[in-house]
Coordinates of C-alpha atoms in Angstrom, one line a residue:
M30 CA 61.6 110.5 76.9
S31 CA 63.6 108.9 74.0
V32 CA 62.9 105.4 72.5
A33 CA 65.2 102.6 71.4
P34 CA 65.4 102.2 67.5
G35 CA 62.7 99.7 66.3
L36 CA 60.4 100.2 69.6
Q37 CA 57.0 102.1 69.3
A38 CA 56.4 104.1 72.0
E39 CA 52.8 103.7 72.2
S40 CA 53.9 99.8 72.7
W41 CA 56.4 100.1 75.1
H42 CA 55.0 99.4 78.4
L43 CA 58.0 100.6 80.3
L44 CA 57.8 104.3 79.2
T45 CA 54.1 104.2 80.3
L46 CA 54.6 102.9 83.6
I47 CA 55.6 106.4 85.3
E48 CA 52.9 108.5 84.2
R49 CA 50.6 105.9 86.0
A50 CA 52.4 105.8 89.2
P51 CA 52.3 109.4 90.7
G52 CA 53.9 107.9 93.9
F53 CA 57.1 107.1 92.0
H54 CA 57.3 110.8 90.6
I55 CA 57.4 111.6 94.4
L56 CA 60.2 109.2 95.3
A57 CA 62.5 110.4 92.5
D58 CA 61.6 114.1 92.9
T59 CA 62.3 114.2 96.5
L60 CA 65.4 112.3 96.3
A61 CA 66.8 114.9 93.8
D62 CA 65.4 117.8 95.4
L63 CA 67.3 116.8 98.7
V64 CA 70.8 116.2 96.5
D65 CA 70.0 120.2 95.3
E66 CA 69.7 121.1 98.7
G67 CA 73.3 120.0 99.6
H68 CA 72.5 116.2 100.8
P69 CA 74.9 113.6 100.0
I70 CA 72.4 111.3 98.9
V71 CA 73.0 108.6 96.4
A72 CA 70.3 106.4 94.3
G73 CA 70.4 103.0 92.8
T74 CA 68.1 100.2 91.7
A75 CA 68.1 96.5 90.5
D76 CA 67.1 97.0 86.7
L77 CA 64.1 98.8 87.8
K78 CA 64.3 102.1 87.1
Y79 CA 61.2 102.8 85.0
S80 CA 59.3 100.5 87.5
N81 CA 59.9 102.5 90.4
G82 CA 60.4 105.9 88.9
L83 CA 64.2 106.7 89.3
V84 CA 64.7 107.4 85.9
A85 CA 63.7 110.7 86.7
F86 CA 66.3 111.0 89.4
Q87 CA 68.9 109.7 87.0
E88 CA 68.2 112.5 84.4
R89 CA 68.4 115.1 86.9
H90 CA 71.6 113.8 88.8
P91 CA 73.1 111.2 86.5
D92 CA 76.5 111.2 88.5
R93 CA 74.5 110.3 92.0
Y94 CA 72.5 107.2 90.3
V95 CA 73.7 104.0 89.9
Q96 CA 72.4 101.1 87.9
F97 CA 73.0 97.7 89.5
G98 CA 71.4 95.2 87.0
I99 CA 69.5 92.1 88.1
S100 CA 71.8 92.0 91.6
E101 CA 70.1 92.8 94.5
Q102 CA 72.5 91.4 97.0
H103 CA 75.2 92.9 95.6
M104 CA 73.3 96.4 95.0
V105 CA 72.4 96.1 98.8
S106 CA 76.1 95.2 99.9
T107 CA 77.4 97.9 97.5
A108 CA 75.2 100.5 99.4
A109 CA 76.5 99.2 102.7
G110 CA 79.8 100.5 101.4
L111 CA 78.9 103.7 99.8
A112 CA 77.5 104.8 103.5
T113 CA 81.1 104.2 104.8
T114 CA 82.0 107.3 102.8
G115 CA 79.7 109.5 104.1
L116 CA 77.2 109.1 101.4
Q117 CA 73.7 108.6 101.7
P118 CA 72.5 105.4 99.7
Y119 CA 68.7 104.7 98.8
V120 CA 68.5 101.9 97.1
A121 CA 65.4 100.2 95.5
T122 CA 63.7 97.1 94.2
F123 CA 60.5 94.8 94.4
A124 CA 59.8 94.5 98.0
S125 CA 60.3 90.8 97.8
F126 CA 63.4 90.8 96.1
M127 CA 64.6 93.2 98.7
A128 CA 63.6 91.5 102.0
Y129 CA 63.8 88.0 100.7
L130 CA 66.9 87.5 98.3
A131 CA 68.9 90.3 100.6
C132 CA 68.2 89.5 103.9
E133 CA 71.0 88.7 104.7
Q134 CA 72.7 91.5 103.2
I135 CA 70.3 93.7 104.8
R136 CA 71.4 91.8 108.3
T137 CA 74.7 91.4 108.3
D138 CA 76.4 94.5 106.2
I139 CA 73.8 97.5 107.0
A140 CA 71.8 96.8 110.1
Y141 CA 74.8 95.0 111.9
T142 CA 77.3 97.6 110.9
K143 CA 74.7 100.3 111.6
Q144 CA 75.0 102.0 108.0
P145 CA 72.0 104.5 107.4
V146 CA 71.4 102.9 103.9
R147 CA 67.9 103.5 103.0
L148 CA 66.3 100.5 101.2
I149 CA 63.0 100.7 99.0
G150 CA 60.8 97.9 98.8
H151 CA 58.2 98.7 96.1
H152 CA 55.6 96.6 94.6
A153 CA 55.1 95.5 98.4
G154 CA 52.4 93.0 99.4
I155 CA 49.8 91.7 96.3
T156 CA 50.5 94.8 94.3
L157 CA 52.2 92.5 91.5
G158 CA 49.2 90.2 91.4
F159 CA 49.3 88.8 88.3
Y160 CA 53.2 88.1 88.7
G161 CA 52.6 85.5 90.9
T162 CA 54.0 84.3 94.1
S163 CA 57.7 84.6 93.8
H164 CA 56.8 88.7 93.3
H165 CA 54.4 88.8 96.1
A166 CA 55.6 90.3 99.2
T167 CA 53.3 89.0 101.9
E168 CA 56.3 88.4 104.7
D169 CA 58.7 91.5 104.5
L170 CA 57.4 93.1 107.6
A171 CA 57.9 90.2 109.8
I172 CA 61.5 89.9 108.4
T173 CA 62.8 93.2 108.7
R174 CA 61.0 94.0 111.9
S175 CA 62.9 91.2 113.4
I176 CA 66.0 92.7 112.3
P177 CA 67.9 94.7 115.1
G178 CA 68.5 98.3 114.6
L179 CA 66.2 98.5 111.4
T180 CA 63.5 100.8 111.4
V181 CA 60.9 100.0 109.2
I182 CA 58.0 102.8 107.7
A183 CA 55.3 102.0 105.5
P184 CA 53.7 105.5 104.0
A185 CA 50.0 105.5 103.2
D186 CA 50.5 107.4 99.9
T187 CA 52.0 109.8 98.0
A188 CA 52.1 112.7 100.1
Q189 CA 53.1 110.4 103.3
L190 CA 55.9 108.9 101.4
G191 CA 57.6 112.3 100.3
S192 CA 57.1 113.4 104.1
A193 CA 58.9 110.3 105.3
L194 CA 61.5 110.5 102.6
R195 CA 62.5 113.7 104.4
A196 CA 62.0 112.8 108.0
A197 CA 64.5 110.1 107.1
V198 CA 67.7 112.5 106.0
D199 CA 68.8 112.7 109.4
H200 CA 67.7 109.6 111.0
P201 CA 70.9 107.6 112.2
A202 CA 69.7 104.1 111.7
P203 CA 68.8 102.2 108.5
I204 CA 65.8 101.8 107.3
Y205 CA 63.4 99.5 104.9
F206 CA 60.4 101.6 103.7
R207 CA 57.7 99.5 102.5
I208 CA 55.8 101.0 99.6
G209 CA 53.2 100.1 97.1
R210 CA 52.9 100.5 93.2
G211 CA 53.0 104.3 93.2
Q212 CA 49.1 104.6 92.6
D213 CA 47.7 104.5 96.3
P214 CA 44.9 107.0 96.5
D215 CA 45.1 109.8 98.7
V216 CA 44.7 110.0 102.5
Y217 CA 46.6 113.3 102.9
A218 CA 46.9 116.5 101.1
E219 CA 50.5 117.3 100.4
G220 CA 52.4 119.1 103.3
T221 CA 49.7 118.8 105.3
Q222 CA 50.4 116.2 108.0
P223 CA 53.6 116.3 109.8
F224 CA 55.4 113.1 109.6
T225 CA 58.0 112.2 112.6
I226 CA 59.5 108.3 112.9
G227 CA 57.8 106.1 115.3
T228 CA 54.6 108.7 115.9
A229 CA 51.1 107.1 114.6
I230 CA 48.4 109.4 113.4
E231 CA 45.2 109.0 114.6
H232 CA 41.9 109.5 113.3
G233 CA 39.0 109.8 115.7
A234 CA 39.0 107.5 118.8
G235 CA 36.4 104.8 118.9
T236 CA 34.9 103.0 122.1
D237 CA 33.9 100.1 120.0
L238 CA 36.6 99.7 118.0
T239 CA 39.9 100.7 116.6
I240 CA 41.1 99.7 113.5
I241 CA 45.1 100.2 113.0
A242 CA 46.1 100.1 109.7
T243 CA 49.4 100.7 107.9
G244 CA 50.6 101.3 104.5
S245 CA 48.2 100.6 101.7
M246 CA 45.3 99.6 104.1
V247 CA 45.0 103.1 105.5
H248 CA 42.6 104.5 102.8
P249 CA 40.0 101.4 102.9
A250 CA 40.4 101.3 106.9
L251 CA 39.0 104.6 107.0
A252 CA 36.4 104.5 104.6
A253 CA 35.3 101.2 106.8
A254 CA 35.6 103.3 109.6
R255 CA 33.1 106.0 108.1
A256 CA 30.2 103.5 107.4
L257 CA 31.1 101.7 111.0
N258 CA 30.5 105.4 112.7
A259 CA 27.6 106.1 110.3
G260 CA 26.2 102.3 111.5
G261 CA 26.3 103.2 115.4
I262 CA 29.8 101.5 115.9
S263 CA 31.9 103.8 117.5
T264 CA 35.0 103.5 115.3
G265 CA 38.8 105.2 115.2
V266 CA 41.6 104.4 113.3
V267 CA 45.2 104.5 113.6
D268 CA 47.9 105.1 110.8
M269 CA 50.5 102.7 112.2
H270 CA 52.8 104.2 109.6
T271 CA 56.0 103.2 111.3
I272 CA 56.1 99.5 111.9
K273 CA 59.2 99.7 114.1
P274 CA 59.6 101.6 116.3
L275 CA 56.4 100.8 116.9
D276 CA 54.0 103.5 118.7
T277 CA 53.2 101.8 121.8
E278 CA 51.7 105.1 123.5
A279 CA 49.2 105.0 120.2
V280 CA 48.4 101.1 121.0
A281 CA 48.0 101.8 124.4
R282 CA 45.6 104.4 123.9
A283 CA 43.5 102.0 121.4
A284 CA 43.4 99.3 123.9
Q285 CA 42.1 101.1 126.6
R286 CA 39.3 103.2 125.2
S287 CA 38.1 100.4 122.7
R288 CA 36.3 96.8 123.2
I289 CA 38.5 95.8 120.2
V290 CA 41.5 96.7 118.4
L291 CA 41.7 95.3 114.8
T292 CA 44.8 95.2 112.7
V293 CA 44.6 95.7 109.1
E294 CA 47.4 94.9 106.6
E295 CA 48.1 93.9 103.2
H296 CA 50.5 91.1 104.6
N297 CA 50.5 87.6 106.3
V298 CA 48.5 87.7 109.6
I299 CA 51.5 86.4 111.1
G300 CA 54.6 88.8 112.2
G301 CA 53.7 91.9 110.5
L302 CA 51.8 94.7 112.1
G303 CA 49.3 92.6 113.7
G304 CA 51.7 90.3 115.8
A305 CA 53.6 93.8 116.7
V306 CA 50.1 95.4 118.3
A307 CA 49.5 91.9 119.8
E308 CA 52.7 92.0 121.6
V309 CA 52.0 95.4 123.1
V310 CA 48.5 94.5 124.3
A311 CA 49.5 91.0 125.9
E312 CA 52.5 92.7 127.5
H313 CA 51.2 95.1 129.2
G314 CA 48.1 93.0 130.2
Y315 CA 45.5 95.3 128.7
G316 CA 43.0 92.6 128.3
T317 CA 41.6 93.7 125.0
R318 CA 40.8 91.1 122.0
V319 CA 43.1 92.0 119.2
V320 CA 42.0 91.1 115.6
R321 CA 44.5 90.2 113.1
H322 CA 43.2 90.9 109.7
G323 CA 45.4 90.2 106.4
V324 CA 46.5 87.4 104.3
K325 CA 45.5 84.4 106.6
D326 CA 49.2 82.6 106.2
E327 CA 48.8 81.3 102.6
Y328 CA 50.5 82.5 99.6
A329 CA 48.4 84.7 97.6
L330 CA 46.4 83.9 94.7
I331 CA 47.4 85.1 91.4
G332 CA 45.3 87.8 89.8
P333 CA 44.4 91.4 89.3
P334 CA 45.2 93.4 92.8
T335 CA 42.0 95.0 92.9
H336 CA 40.6 91.2 92.8
L337 CA 42.9 89.9 95.3
Y338 CA 42.1 92.9 97.7
R339 CA 38.1 91.9 97.3
H340 CA 39.0 88.3 97.6
Y341 CA 41.2 88.9 101.2
K342 CA 38.8 91.6 102.3
L343 CA 41.3 94.3 102.1
D344 CA 39.0 96.8 100.3
A345 CA 36.9 99.0 102.2
A346 CA 33.8 96.9 102.4
G347 CA 35.9 93.8 103.3
I348 CA 37.4 95.7 106.3
E349 CA 33.9 97.0 107.4
E350 CA 32.4 93.3 107.2
V351 CA 35.6 91.8 109.3
A352 CA 34.9 94.8 111.8
R353 CA 31.4 94.0 112.2
T354 CA 31.9 90.4 112.6
A355 CA 34.5 90.8 115.3
V356 CA 32.1 93.8 117.4
G357 CA 29.2 91.2 116.8
A358 CA 31.8 88.4 118.3

């Protein structure tokens, strides 16, 4: 990759971002491959092509790439317009900017008009730790799942992101993809796990506890489940990659076979996955206790993401601790 005159390659941080984020290789490469296969995809971003990897898409298909600059609302509205011409727009920016700044445009220009735009909110949750409250996205699931007609997907890892992007090609509704910083640990081997929008993936069946996790929390939830099972607490895990439409049948199975359902999300406990699962359990009268685990209705602290995960008990050890407390209670 070329470097602008006067800049030292070893000090130019943007040029190293993609090398350390395999998830964004998948984002760019999958979209570019779909163009090669004949799909009328266009991709754009709000001045973040290095942060989300779409620079690689631009290099392969410069005529299908749009650099919008720092104008997220304009980007989303333009994507709606492009969709009316038969194109399939995929537009990306930080999840906080996508869900908060462009909320009105998502609701009115895209969801209300039923345009099949794919909105990619990356660096979701607390993954932009040092950037602070303006860049943390811990309310985006609550916002997007409340918008009528908007599908909401949070892949667990790189392989699932690629599968989800392919599954979205012929999906008639607009979609909000919630992804991390492209460095999530692997949960699935590429090509081994089929992806169906709205159908959760179940990992074992627990009679004591079922952990329902989404996105970045699936990997630590599985690690916590292994420790719990080894300690005699029968635990299953559900990868609820689609927040909307929610797989209510998977929730029902969890509620009927387990004493406790524990939801885990890198998000405020209000309005996201935990709220969605609790609604299903309550409305159907299953009588199962639901424990919501995530950020406890507060603005997240500022610090390294790894430290924040430990502080909010969103790492494997923290999830295990929360689970043992719930089962003990």
